[in-house]
């Protein structure tokens, strides 16, 4: 039979059911009504939709040093790459975590591990470097051009490094006295890879890890982040600046330095989605996953890439943050801005209204039934209230999100 459970269509196969499936139920048929049964969601996504205005800035540079852009809807838009905002968000929530729970992305895993070996065991730095190299060698990580570096960036947690040190902490002094061949033999069977395959920090669990030549170390990302684009047409501008030498003699004129920085100013639409089911799998805990969603929500909303920030002081807060929990699939609402906003009296307000209208139209057209939807914004607009309900303080929104996720994953 055909039924709906947590917003997901499922079909029980059999000759009779296959025959009935040939006739689509009428829109008012009970078969098309959502099930009231309580089951744990097989898939669950938390969508974040943000409208944010930034002043003249160069948040994310291209190879020419200018702000990145893109053509969308036939016009050029300001653009901030997903990588730039993911890094900003990751660093934002890492700052609030204990050091052991933080993550890092670096080519210096051997150096990082060696430092921890030396600090924990008291062996000298040279011996610690030899031990670290021997521990990592069985993984098959390609060496980089610079001594001690890997050929590519590796994303891991500090606690994972500490757990690798745990493997040899009691025998580090003995290992330090071995020659290279003996050291290699003594460490080759240690479960180093297992320490990197489990106990992932929030950063790795959210954003994943790919090691092209060691597939066993890969972690599927639970989060997707879209490139942020302006809701309106946006042109590149240039700031030609000079710096005066304060110690110039009275008869000297002219600048001590000349420079040029490209910039733009834009109201951006930002979108990200977190697959809660994947996050649960990566972290191995429902409670840890729900906590991580809340940390990501706050970090993604409040973080800003810091390119040229001293020159532009471009840190702002979003004008609107809308959160939608779905049990079917993530939905990017960028189609609201395929036709660029041309409002000259408040682009942010017009963009927020466009977003709300697109959300309402999309949910009605496709019959979506989100498990949760709410918004925190700076506007007085009935269209926003119709789409997302009453305006909420951000902390209240996060509490409602946490309650929804906790309730939906409470069934065992």
Tab-separated table of C-alpha atoms in Angstrom:
chain	number	residue	atom	x	y	z
A	1	UNK	CA	0.000	0.000	0.000
A	2	UNK	CA	1.006	3.619	-0.478
A	3	UNK	CA	1.425	5.696	2.683
A	4	UNK	CA	3.153	8.786	3.998
A	5	UNK	CA	5.418	8.518	7.029
A	6	UNK	CA	7.236	11.637	8.240
A	7	UNK	CA	6.576	13.302	4.911
A	8	UNK	CA	8.198	10.432	2.935
A	9	UNK	CA	6.275	8.391	0.370
A	10	UNK	CA	6.814	4.647	0.748
A	11	UNK	CA	5.356	1.731	-1.206
A	12	UNK	CA	4.886	-1.831	-0.008
A	13	UNK	CA	5.618	-4.028	-2.993
A	14	UNK	CA	3.386	-6.899	-4.092
A	15	UNK	CA	1.329	-7.763	-7.134
A	16	UNK	CA	-1.816	-6.207	-5.683
A	17	UNK	CA	-0.088	-3.030	-4.574
A	18	UNK	CA	1.675	-2.668	-7.930
A	19	UNK	CA	-1.710	-2.859	-9.635
A	20	UNK	CA	-3.175	-0.180	-7.323
A	21	UNK	CA	-0.121	2.053	-7.833
A	22	UNK	CA	-1.123	2.497	-11.473
A	23	UNK	CA	-3.982	4.736	-10.400
A	24	UNK	CA	-2.879	7.944	-8.699
A	25	UNK	CA	-4.997	8.735	-5.603
A	26	UNK	CA	-7.183	11.808	-5.738
A	27	UNK	CA	-5.837	14.911	-3.926
A	28	UNK	CA	-8.375	14.503	-1.080
A	29	UNK	CA	-7.788	10.774	-0.721
A	30	UNK	CA	-6.778	9.568	2.745
A	31	UNK	CA	-3.749	8.027	1.092
A	32	UNK	CA	-2.385	11.495	0.431
A	33	UNK	CA	-2.809	12.729	4.004
A	34	UNK	CA	0.277	12.663	6.248
A	35	UNK	CA	0.452	9.755	8.639
A	36	UNK	CA	-0.054	10.488	12.310
A	37	UNK	CA	2.122	7.564	13.360
A	38	UNK	CA	5.255	8.544	15.269
A	39	UNK	CA	8.429	7.127	13.756
A	40	UNK	CA	12.016	8.195	13.740
A	41	UNK	CA	12.809	10.022	10.462
A	42	UNK	CA	14.945	8.089	7.991
A	43	UNK	CA	16.072	11.384	6.528
A	44	UNK	CA	15.886	14.824	8.054
A	45	UNK	CA	17.255	18.126	6.823
A	46	UNK	CA	17.521	21.487	8.528
A	47	UNK	CA	17.491	24.280	5.926
A	48	UNK	CA	18.881	27.720	6.784
A	49	UNK	CA	17.830	30.709	4.675
A	50	UNK	CA	19.541	34.031	5.404
A	51	UNK	CA	19.216	37.537	4.027
A	52	UNK	CA	22.224	39.663	4.966
A	53	UNK	CA	23.424	43.045	3.779
A	54	UNK	CA	27.119	43.849	3.756
A	55	UNK	CA	28.636	47.309	3.158
A	56	UNK	CA	31.452	47.925	0.681
A	57	UNK	CA	33.711	44.912	1.194
A	58	UNK	CA	35.932	42.279	-0.399
A	59	UNK	CA	34.899	39.211	1.572
A	60	UNK	CA	36.178	36.560	-0.827
A	61	UNK	CA	38.769	37.305	-3.526
A	62	UNK	CA	39.266	35.755	-6.951
A	63	UNK	CA	42.648	35.181	-8.616
A	64	UNK	CA	42.767	38.869	-9.547
A	65	UNK	CA	42.192	40.032	-5.990
A	66	UNK	CA	38.660	41.248	-6.740
A	67	UNK	CA	35.441	40.110	-5.005
A	68	UNK	CA	34.077	36.937	-6.573
A	69	UNK	CA	30.951	37.228	-8.699
A	70	UNK	CA	28.609	35.152	-10.842
A	71	UNK	CA	26.002	35.635	-13.550
A	72	UNK	CA	22.548	34.540	-12.372
A	73	UNK	CA	19.223	35.472	-13.903
A	74	UNK	CA	21.029	37.230	-16.727
A	75	UNK	CA	22.834	39.774	-14.538
A	76	UNK	CA	26.095	39.846	-12.650
A	77	UNK	CA	25.820	39.231	-8.907
A	78	UNK	CA	28.158	39.506	-5.963
A	79	UNK	CA	29.232	36.040	-4.778
A	80	UNK	CA	30.891	34.580	-1.701
A	81	UNK	CA	32.076	31.007	-2.135
A	82	UNK	CA	30.749	28.222	0.042
A	83	UNK	CA	34.288	27.373	1.183
A	84	UNK	CA	34.795	30.888	2.536
A	85	UNK	CA	31.635	30.816	4.643
A	86	UNK	CA	32.147	27.222	5.771
A	87	UNK	CA	35.573	28.100	7.118
A	88	UNK	CA	34.203	31.194	8.848
A	89	UNK	CA	31.431	29.125	10.458
A	90	UNK	CA	33.805	26.337	11.475
A	91	UNK	CA	36.202	28.743	13.143
A	92	UNK	CA	33.289	30.494	14.850
A	93	UNK	CA	31.987	27.407	16.636
A	94	UNK	CA	35.483	26.016	17.264
A	95	UNK	CA	36.276	29.142	19.290
A	96	UNK	CA	33.578	28.136	21.783
A	97	UNK	CA	34.682	24.500	22.107
A	98	UNK	CA	37.369	22.996	24.337
A	99	UNK	CA	40.642	22.618	22.455
A	100	UNK	CA	40.325	18.834	22.361
A	101	UNK	CA	36.964	19.102	20.551
A	102	UNK	CA	38.229	21.505	17.898
A	103	UNK	CA	39.268	20.553	14.377
A	104	UNK	CA	42.006	21.708	12.066
A	105	UNK	CA	42.750	21.397	8.358
A	106	UNK	CA	46.464	21.295	7.639
A	107	UNK	CA	49.355	19.639	5.842
A	108	UNK	CA	51.206	19.546	9.184
A	109	UNK	CA	49.564	16.512	10.797
A	110	UNK	CA	53.006	14.978	11.418
A	111	UNK	CA	54.218	18.138	13.117
A	112	UNK	CA	51.039	18.428	15.152
A	113	UNK	CA	51.328	14.817	16.262
A	114	UNK	CA	55.029	15.180	17.090
A	115	UNK	CA	54.326	18.171	19.314
A	116	UNK	CA	51.757	16.160	21.245
A	117	UNK	CA	54.064	13.152	21.584
A	118	UNK	CA	56.835	15.352	22.989
A	119	UNK	CA	54.511	17.206	25.353
A	120	UNK	CA	52.873	14.059	26.721
A	121	UNK	CA	55.847	11.727	26.957
A	122	UNK	CA	58.831	14.006	27.490
A	123	UNK	CA	60.897	12.615	24.600
A	124	UNK	CA	63.012	15.151	22.738
A	125	UNK	CA	61.565	16.859	19.629
A	126	UNK	CA	63.691	14.852	17.200
A	127	UNK	CA	62.576	11.530	18.689
A	128	UNK	CA	58.957	12.729	18.774
A	129	UNK	CA	59.151	13.588	15.064
A	130	UNK	CA	60.495	10.092	14.253
A	131	UNK	CA	57.732	8.426	16.277
A	132	UNK	CA	55.036	10.572	14.662
A	133	UNK	CA	56.320	9.761	11.180
A	134	UNK	CA	56.366	6.046	11.978
A	135	UNK	CA	52.802	6.166	13.324
A	136	UNK	CA	51.475	7.858	10.193
A	137	UNK	CA	53.478	5.905	7.597
A	138	UNK	CA	51.140	2.851	7.475
A	139	UNK	CA	48.263	5.128	6.498
A	140	UNK	CA	49.891	5.727	3.112
A	141	UNK	CA	49.481	9.511	3.215
A	142	UNK	CA	51.525	11.030	0.411
A	143	UNK	CA	54.412	13.266	1.465
A	144	UNK	CA	54.476	16.876	0.366
A	145	UNK	CA	57.296	18.842	-1.215
A	146	UNK	CA	58.210	20.421	2.112
A	147	UNK	CA	59.772	18.070	4.639
A	148	UNK	CA	57.271	16.912	7.245
A	149	UNK	CA	54.235	18.059	5.259
A	150	UNK	CA	51.618	15.932	3.541
A	151	UNK	CA	50.837	16.428	-0.136
A	152	UNK	CA	47.326	17.669	0.679
A	153	UNK	CA	45.350	19.179	3.496
A	154	UNK	CA	43.978	16.747	6.071
A	155	UNK	CA	40.963	17.569	8.225
A	156	UNK	CA	40.963	16.020	11.694
A	157	UNK	CA	40.301	16.713	15.345
A	158	UNK	CA	42.820	17.391	18.103
A	159	UNK	CA	41.218	14.703	20.253
A	160	UNK	CA	41.894	12.202	17.474
A	161	UNK	CA	45.595	13.105	17.624
A	162	UNK	CA	45.557	12.706	21.405
A	163	UNK	CA	44.058	9.239	21.003
A	164	UNK	CA	46.874	8.314	18.598
A	165	UNK	CA	49.377	9.442	21.224
A	166	UNK	CA	47.530	7.228	23.732
A	167	UNK	CA	48.615	4.224	21.659
A	168	UNK	CA	52.327	4.781	22.422
A	169	UNK	CA	52.404	7.060	25.466
A	170	UNK	CA	53.571	4.321	27.860
A	171	UNK	CA	56.318	3.102	25.553
A	172	UNK	CA	57.512	6.332	23.961
A	173	UNK	CA	60.867	6.295	25.731
A	174	UNK	CA	61.560	2.766	24.472
A	175	UNK	CA	60.428	3.649	20.950
A	176	UNK	CA	62.752	6.648	20.925
A	177	UNK	CA	65.727	4.327	21.378
A	178	UNK	CA	64.926	2.167	18.344
A	179	UNK	CA	66.454	2.614	14.917
A	180	UNK	CA	64.169	3.493	11.998
A	181	UNK	CA	63.494	-0.087	10.901
A	182	UNK	CA	62.773	-1.261	14.432
A	183	UNK	CA	60.521	1.738	15.054
A	184	UNK	CA	58.597	1.038	11.871
A	185	UNK	CA	58.117	-2.593	12.867
A	186	UNK	CA	56.995	-1.672	16.401
A	187	UNK	CA	54.303	0.744	15.240
A	188	UNK	CA	52.988	-0.715	12.010
A	189	UNK	CA	50.184	-2.741	13.615
A	190	UNK	CA	48.886	0.001	15.892
A	191	UNK	CA	45.296	1.079	15.208
A	192	UNK	CA	46.188	4.594	14.060
A	193	UNK	CA	43.705	4.602	11.181
A	194	UNK	CA	40.890	3.579	13.515
A	195	UNK	CA	41.507	6.672	15.630
A	196	UNK	CA	40.990	8.868	12.570
A	197	UNK	CA	37.884	6.948	11.467
A	198	UNK	CA	35.945	7.530	14.685
A	199	UNK	CA	35.439	10.142	17.385
A	200	UNK	CA	35.072	12.907	14.808
A	201	UNK	CA	34.896	16.508	16.019
A	202	UNK	CA	31.887	18.604	15.051
A	203	UNK	CA	33.780	20.245	12.196
A	204	UNK	CA	34.661	16.972	10.459
A	205	UNK	CA	31.197	15.510	11.144
A	206	UNK	CA	29.526	18.552	9.587
A	207	UNK	CA	31.779	19.266	6.629
A	208	UNK	CA	33.220	15.838	5.905
A	209	UNK	CA	36.677	14.742	4.856
A	210	UNK	CA	37.960	13.481	1.527
A	211	UNK	CA	41.309	11.753	1.094
A	212	UNK	CA	41.411	10.761	-2.565
A	213	UNK	CA	44.006	7.986	-2.235
A	214	UNK	CA	42.814	6.627	1.141
A	215	UNK	CA	39.074	6.126	0.763
A	216	UNK	CA	38.804	4.499	4.187
A	217	UNK	CA	39.518	7.866	5.816
A	218	UNK	CA	36.712	9.628	3.973
A	219	UNK	CA	33.808	11.065	5.967
A	220	UNK	CA	30.563	11.977	4.187
A	221	UNK	CA	29.667	15.597	4.868
A	222	UNK	CA	26.422	16.223	6.736
A	223	UNK	CA	26.295	19.839	5.591
A	224	UNK	CA	25.909	21.504	2.219
A	225	UNK	CA	26.562	25.236	1.870
A	226	UNK	CA	25.601	27.207	-1.223
A	227	UNK	CA	27.578	30.057	-2.690
A	228	UNK	CA	26.015	33.234	-1.336
A	229	UNK	CA	24.864	35.583	-4.096
A	230	UNK	CA	23.397	39.064	-4.130
A	231	UNK	CA	19.650	39.257	-4.603
A	232	UNK	CA	20.200	42.104	-7.065
A	233	UNK	CA	22.552	43.082	-9.851
A	234	UNK	CA	25.941	44.102	-8.504
A	235	UNK	CA	28.934	45.739	-10.163
A	236	UNK	CA	32.590	45.695	-9.204
A	237	UNK	CA	33.969	48.949	-7.848
A	238	UNK	CA	37.499	49.997	-7.016
A	239	UNK	CA	39.055	51.824	-4.085
A	240	UNK	CA	42.193	53.704	-5.108
A	241	UNK	CA	44.018	54.664	-1.933
A	242	UNK	CA	47.209	56.345	-0.801
A	243	UNK	CA	49.228	56.131	2.388
A	244	UNK	CA	51.101	59.189	3.562
A	245	UNK	CA	54.577	58.950	5.119
A	246	UNK	CA	54.117	60.603	8.515
A	247	UNK	CA	57.816	61.452	8.669
A	248	UNK	CA	57.959	63.332	5.385
A	249	UNK	CA	60.045	66.475	5.508
A	250	UNK	CA	58.183	69.716	4.976
A	251	UNK	CA	59.479	70.063	1.431
A	252	UNK	CA	58.527	66.488	0.473
A	253	UNK	CA	55.184	65.750	-1.125
A	254	UNK	CA	53.402	62.753	-2.525
A	255	UNK	CA	52.271	59.462	-1.051
A	256	UNK	CA	54.463	56.866	0.569
A	257	UNK	CA	52.318	54.132	-0.964
A	258	UNK	CA	49.650	53.725	-3.607
A	259	UNK	CA	47.199	50.872	-3.817
A	260	UNK	CA	43.947	49.584	-5.244
A	261	UNK	CA	41.300	47.247	-3.762
A	262	UNK	CA	38.257	45.953	-5.594
A	263	UNK	CA	35.013	45.879	-3.626
A	264	UNK	CA	31.249	45.667	-3.884
A	265	UNK	CA	28.280	46.144	-1.573
A	266	UNK	CA	25.383	43.704	-1.595
A	267	UNK	CA	22.365	42.167	0.046
A	268	UNK	CA	23.127	38.453	-0.007
A	269	UNK	CA	20.979	35.346	0.013
A	270	UNK	CA	22.769	32.639	1.976
A	271	UNK	CA	21.678	29.009	2.172
A	272	UNK	CA	22.899	25.887	3.959
A	273	UNK	CA	21.364	22.571	4.881
A	274	UNK	CA	22.326	19.981	7.502
A	275	UNK	CA	21.393	16.322	7.041
A	276	UNK	CA	20.651	15.342	10.633
A	277	UNK	CA	20.612	11.630	9.795
A	278	UNK	CA	24.142	11.865	8.357
A	279	UNK	CA	25.284	13.914	11.333
A	280	UNK	CA	23.942	11.251	13.715
A	281	UNK	CA	25.889	8.644	11.758
A	282	UNK	CA	29.099	10.711	11.783
A	283	UNK	CA	28.961	11.520	15.488
A	284	UNK	CA	27.477	8.238	16.656
A	285	UNK	CA	25.012	9.998	18.950
A	286	UNK	CA	21.610	11.617	18.475
A	287	UNK	CA	22.189	14.030	21.352
A	288	UNK	CA	25.590	15.074	19.999
A	289	UNK	CA	24.102	15.591	16.530
A	290	UNK	CA	21.261	17.791	17.796
A	291	UNK	CA	23.729	19.832	19.830
A	292	UNK	CA	25.932	20.198	16.741
A	293	UNK	CA	22.986	21.478	14.667
A	294	UNK	CA	22.423	24.231	17.231
A	295	UNK	CA	26.107	25.173	17.246
A	296	UNK	CA	26.178	25.261	13.460
A	297	UNK	CA	22.999	27.368	13.322
A	298	UNK	CA	24.491	30.035	15.541
A	299	UNK	CA	27.892	29.967	13.880
A	300	UNK	CA	26.532	30.068	10.322
A	301	UNK	CA	24.165	32.928	11.133
A	302	UNK	CA	26.736	35.101	12.899
A	303	UNK	CA	29.991	34.322	11.090
A	304	UNK	CA	31.431	36.447	8.294
A	305	UNK	CA	34.466	35.777	6.065
A	306	UNK	CA	37.270	38.124	7.055
A	307	UNK	CA	38.844	39.066	3.714
A	308	UNK	CA	40.124	42.679	3.914
A	309	UNK	CA	38.098	43.137	7.104
A	310	UNK	CA	40.520	45.714	8.526
A	311	UNK	CA	39.994	47.859	5.453
A	312	UNK	CA	36.192	47.567	5.330
A	313	UNK	CA	34.922	46.570	8.822
A	314	UNK	CA	32.150	44.665	7.053
A	315	UNK	CA	30.840	42.500	9.906
A	316	UNK	CA	27.025	42.768	10.000
A	317	UNK	CA	24.153	40.704	11.371
A	318	UNK	CA	21.564	39.034	9.126
A	319	UNK	CA	18.313	40.877	8.481
A	320	UNK	CA	16.490	37.548	8.315
A	321	UNK	CA	17.227	33.981	9.384
A	322	UNK	CA	14.585	31.396	8.451
A	323	UNK	CA	14.908	27.761	9.519
A	324	UNK	CA	12.909	24.894	8.028
A	325	UNK	CA	13.062	21.240	9.105
A	326	UNK	CA	12.134	18.822	6.331
A	327	UNK	CA	11.851	15.056	6.216
A	328	UNK	CA	11.974	14.760	2.432
A	329	UNK	CA	14.790	16.744	0.830
A	330	UNK	CA	16.638	20.049	1.228
A	331	UNK	CA	15.284	22.968	-0.822
A	332	UNK	CA	17.353	25.989	-1.833
A	333	UNK	CA	15.052	28.990	-2.390
A	334	UNK	CA	17.444	30.951	-4.598
A	335	UNK	CA	14.757	30.855	-7.309
A	336	UNK	CA	13.165	33.750	-5.435
A	337	UNK	CA	15.914	35.945	-6.876
A	338	UNK	CA	16.257	34.609	-10.413
A	339	UNK	CA	14.656	37.911	-11.372
A	340	UNK	CA	16.931	40.433	-9.628
A	341	UNK	CA	15.456	42.694	-6.978
A	342	UNK	CA	15.260	46.247	-8.352
A	343	UNK	CA	13.817	47.958	-5.301
A	344	UNK	CA	15.629	51.206	-4.520
A	345	UNK	CA	13.958	51.822	-1.187
A	346	UNK	CA	15.102	48.891	0.903
A	347	UNK	CA	16.625	45.958	-0.959
A	348	UNK	CA	16.858	43.843	2.196
A	349	UNK	CA	13.142	44.226	2.969
A	350	UNK	CA	12.191	43.464	-0.630
A	351	UNK	CA	14.492	40.433	-0.609
A	352	UNK	CA	12.980	39.104	2.613
A	353	UNK	CA	9.506	39.439	1.130
A	354	UNK	CA	10.611	37.675	-2.079
A	355	UNK	CA	12.020	34.816	0.004
A	356	UNK	CA	8.832	34.464	2.042
A	357	UNK	CA	6.672	34.491	-1.082
A	358	UNK	CA	8.848	31.838	-2.732
A	359	UNK	CA	8.692	29.639	0.370
A	360	UNK	CA	4.889	29.940	0.564
A	361	UNK	CA	4.468	29.292	-3.148
A	362	UNK	CA	6.814	26.308	-3.065
A	363	UNK	CA	5.208	24.618	-0.061
A	364	UNK	CA	1.700	25.103	-1.472
A	365	UNK	CA	2.631	23.995	-4.980
A	366	UNK	CA	4.414	20.825	-3.907
A	367	UNK	CA	2.300	20.040	-0.866
A	368	UNK	CA	5.262	20.278	1.477
A	369	UNK	CA	4.652	19.759	5.170
A	370	UNK	CA	7.772	20.829	7.054
A	371	UNK	CA	8.204	19.489	10.575
A	372	UNK	CA	9.252	22.960	11.752
A	373	UNK	CA	9.542	26.460	10.328
A	374	UNK	CA	10.379	29.741	12.031
A	375	UNK	CA	12.109	33.026	11.337
A	376	UNK	CA	13.985	35.760	13.131
A	377	UNK	CA	14.013	39.040	11.214
A	378	UNK	CA	14.107	42.830	11.349
A	379	UNK	CA	10.913	43.588	9.418
A	380	UNK	CA	7.210	44.179	9.947
A	381	UNK	CA	5.620	42.344	7.071
A	382	UNK	CA	2.506	40.154	6.996
A	383	UNK	CA	3.943	38.169	4.099
A	384	UNK	CA	6.781	36.982	6.340
A	385	UNK	CA	4.321	36.104	9.111
A	386	UNK	CA	2.199	34.086	6.689
A	387	UNK	CA	5.240	32.142	5.518
A	388	UNK	CA	7.209	31.589	8.715
A	389	UNK	CA	4.871	32.471	11.572
A	390	UNK	CA	5.423	35.133	14.213
A	391	UNK	CA	8.808	36.830	14.317
A	392	UNK	CA	10.988	35.207	16.999
A	393	UNK	CA	14.151	36.200	18.832
A	394	UNK	CA	17.018	34.086	17.569
A	395	UNK	CA	17.461	32.191	20.856
A	396	UNK	CA	13.753	31.321	20.867
A	397	UNK	CA	14.056	30.034	17.308
A	398	UNK	CA	16.998	27.839	18.308
A	399	UNK	CA	15.074	26.472	21.288
A	400	UNK	CA	12.144	25.541	19.044
A	401	UNK	CA	14.502	23.878	16.575
A	402	UNK	CA	16.151	21.877	19.352
A	403	UNK	CA	12.782	20.778	20.716
A	404	UNK	CA	11.595	19.649	17.275
A	405	UNK	CA	14.732	17.632	16.598
A	406	UNK	CA	14.736	16.103	20.070
A	407	UNK	CA	11.101	15.048	19.751
A	408	UNK	CA	11.469	13.608	16.256
A	409	UNK	CA	14.523	11.533	17.217
A	410	UNK	CA	13.219	10.439	20.624
A	411	UNK	CA	11.388	7.347	19.285
A	412	UNK	CA	13.516	4.215	19.493
